[in-house]
């Protein structure tokens, strides 16, 4: 993990109140230049931080 990723994760935590692990995942995706973040957590797709493919509807109940 790099300092820019840690810094971005901290910004995401402060601005959006997500769990630390989710902030780290999002910050890492942004830092790596990912065009889309794939998630099963529908709450993350609505943040507007990075385009998300929300696969939560595919998860078993």
Short mmCIF file of C-alpha atoms in Angstrom, two decimals, residues 4-37:
data_model
loop_
_atom_site.label_atom_id
_atom_site.label_comp_id
_atom_site.label_asym_id
_atom_site.label_seq_id
_atom_site.Cartn_x
_atom_site.Cartn_y
_atom_site.Cartn_z
CA UNK A 4 -1.32 8.13 -2.00
CA UNK A 5 -3.67 5.14 -1.57
CA UNK A 6 -3.74 5.63 2.20
CA UNK A 7 -4.44 9.33 1.74
CA UNK A 8 -7.25 8.68 -0.75
CA UNK A 9 -8.72 6.01 1.53
CA UNK A 10 -8.71 8.51 4.40
CA UNK A 11 -10.50 11.07 2.21
CA UNK A 12 -13.13 8.47 1.28
CA UNK A 13 -13.61 7.54 4.93
CA UNK A 14 -14.09 11.15 5.97
CA UNK A 15 -16.35 12.14 3.08
CA UNK A 16 -18.51 9.04 2.75
CA UNK A 17 -18.35 7.18 6.06
CA UNK A 18 -17.72 3.78 4.49
CA UNK A 19 -15.95 0.95 6.30
CA UNK A 20 -12.15 1.20 6.27
CA UNK A 21 -11.77 -1.93 4.14
CA UNK A 22 -14.15 -0.53 1.53
CA UNK A 23 -12.30 2.80 1.50
CA UNK A 24 -9.03 0.96 0.90
CA UNK A 25 -10.56 -1.12 -1.91
CA UNK A 26 -12.00 1.97 -3.59
CA UNK A 27 -8.79 3.98 -3.19
CA UNK A 28 -6.73 1.13 -4.62
CA UNK A 29 -9.04 0.84 -7.63
CA UNK A 30 -8.78 4.58 -8.27
CA UNK A 31 -4.99 4.60 -7.86
CA UNK A 32 -4.60 1.68 -10.26
CA UNK A 33 -6.64 3.44 -12.93
CA UNK A 34 -9.57 1.04 -12.87
CA UNK A 35 -12.42 2.21 -15.06
CA UNK A 36 -15.03 0.31 -13.07
CA UNK A 37 -15.29 -1.02 -9.52
#
